[in-house]
DNA sequence: CAATAAGGTTGCAAATCACAACTTAATTCC
DNA sequence: GGAATTAAGTTGTGATTTGCAACCTTATTG
């Protein structure tokens, strides 16, 4: 990927993509959100090659999205857990999930994201203005900070 | 990318990723949201190789995220425009943008997404339950539909 | 004390990507 | 009205990244 150096790109979208915008990274993050923590479990649940998994886990740890924790006292078993930064990707993954629910499955998704307490589906995400009004693409602009 | 065949994966996240989860595809979609429509303009604004751009544009058209429109009557000039499906990715890109604003730029993003009418920044996206209460990752579950 | 499991690393073949050059058709320039 | 330029690609070639399988090392288990 010889794209414009993301570490100097002023667009946060590009910077975000550079950190997590990769098939396996996102699948690992999804899996972590489902509760997976161990190398072997990621490997089996995702069917990913071990070297690729190793590489992605290291990168995600580098970027402070996962934390590598010693599990079992002897330094031979580890857990990879989401950091706050990683956990915050929940909104992003939810947005993509909802998009695909709507457009790929045409509103008949086989799996549904629900509120654990009430078992009712979560609301569709919306971009809101400062007064809480939903905004469409053509109603927004990019301003310099 | 030898990942589990996304066309049969019941997880909409995986299906969504298979459609747009690629650096260049997302940058093209971002660019399209900024108003870019022509092959040459995408090429120059993104600094992407022409064959890769050609490939990604074709795939995005295939997937009904962009529409290829004849501009100028003679079939030699074209425009690539977002479809409704493509435009709906606005929420996804906004979620990622906000995440990077917060975590990569540490709340000092150089560029800001604002409401065009009031020039005030848009609200941070939140996953809400059916009653409008914000939900955290650990409060949700996946249910079969 | 041999076998298995966890968590990797290494080597190699296959797929993907980037860059540059070429193509074709229309338009503008002189 | 011929020459140069622009739009929108396609093709070829080499570099990079990926995937798969095999190997390694340090516990634990039987």
mmCIF file of N, CA and C (backbone and C1' of nucleotides) in Angstrom, chain B residues 69-78, chain C residues 25-27:
data_model
loop_
_atom_site.group_PDB
_atom_site.id
_atom_site.type_symbol
_atom_site.label_atom_id
_atom_site.label_comp_id
_atom_site.label_asym_id
_atom_site.label_seq_id
_atom_site.Cartn_x
_atom_site.Cartn_y
_atom_site.Cartn_z
ATOM 1 N N UNK B 69 -21.870 7.427 -14.990
ATOM 2 C CA UNK B 69 -22.791 8.200 -15.812
ATOM 3 C C UNK B 69 -22.035 8.828 -16.974
ATOM 4 N N UNK B 70 -22.653 8.763 -18.144
ATOM 5 C CA UNK B 70 -22.094 9.402 -19.315
ATOM 6 C C UNK B 70 -22.181 10.909 -19.157
ATOM 7 N N UNK B 71 -21.041 11.579 -19.166
ATOM 8 C CA UNK B 71 -21.037 13.043 -19.075
ATOM 9 C C UNK B 71 -20.430 13.560 -20.363
ATOM 10 N N UNK B 72 -21.126 14.429 -21.054
ATOM 11 C CA UNK B 72 -20.679 14.744 -22.408
ATOM 12 C C UNK B 72 -21.196 13.622 -23.284
ATOM 13 N N UNK B 73 -21.712 13.956 -24.389
ATOM 14 C CA UNK B 73 -22.620 13.101 -25.141
ATOM 15 C C UNK B 73 -21.928 11.952 -25.862
ATOM 16 N N UNK B 74 -20.598 11.986 -25.966
ATOM 17 C CA UNK B 74 -19.973 11.094 -26.938
ATOM 18 C C UNK B 74 -19.388 9.831 -26.326
ATOM 19 N N UNK B 75 -19.690 9.585 -25.084
ATOM 20 C CA UNK B 75 -19.234 8.342 -24.490
ATOM 21 C C UNK B 75 -17.743 8.289 -24.210
ATOM 22 N N UNK B 76 -17.096 9.427 -24.080
ATOM 23 C CA UNK B 76 -15.673 9.375 -23.759
ATOM 24 C C UNK B 76 -15.376 10.048 -22.422
ATOM 25 N N UNK B 77 -16.380 10.678 -21.879
ATOM 26 C CA UNK B 77 -16.207 11.288 -20.574
ATOM 27 C C UNK B 77 -17.272 10.745 -19.639
ATOM 28 N N UNK B 78 -16.855 10.422 -18.445
ATOM 29 C CA UNK B 78 -17.794 9.800 -17.520
ATOM 30 C C UNK B 78 -17.728 10.451 -16.164
ATOM 31 P P DA C 25 -10.929 4.374 -31.399
ATOM 32 O "O5'" DA C 25 -11.966 5.505 -30.977
ATOM 33 C "C5'" DA C 25 -12.428 5.588 -29.624
ATOM 34 C "C4'" DA C 25 -12.501 7.040 -29.206
ATOM 35 C "C3'" DA C 25 -12.910 8.011 -30.314
ATOM 36 O "O3'" DA C 25 -14.083 8.694 -29.890
ATOM 37 C "C1'" DA C 25 -11.079 8.858 -29.102
ATOM 38 P P DA C 26 -14.916 9.625 -30.876
ATOM 39 O "O5'" DA C 26 -14.673 11.079 -30.255
ATOM 40 C "C5'" DA C 26 -15.240 11.367 -28.977
ATOM 41 C "C4'" DA C 26 -14.484 12.524 -28.361
ATOM 42 C "C3'" DA C 26 -14.757 13.891 -29.012
ATOM 43 O "O3'" DA C 26 -15.144 14.790 -27.994
ATOM 44 C "C1'" DA C 26 -12.439 13.532 -28.715
ATOM 45 P P DT C 27 -15.994 16.123 -28.384
ATOM 46 O "O5'" DT C 27 -15.093 17.297 -27.774
ATOM 47 C "C5'" DT C 27 -14.276 17.072 -26.622
ATOM 48 C "C4'" DT C 27 -13.057 17.995 -26.669
ATOM 49 C "C3'" DT C 27 -13.306 19.365 -27.299
ATOM 50 O "O3'" DT C 27 -12.826 20.358 -26.394
ATOM 51 C "C1'" DT C 27 -11.343 18.394 -28.160
#
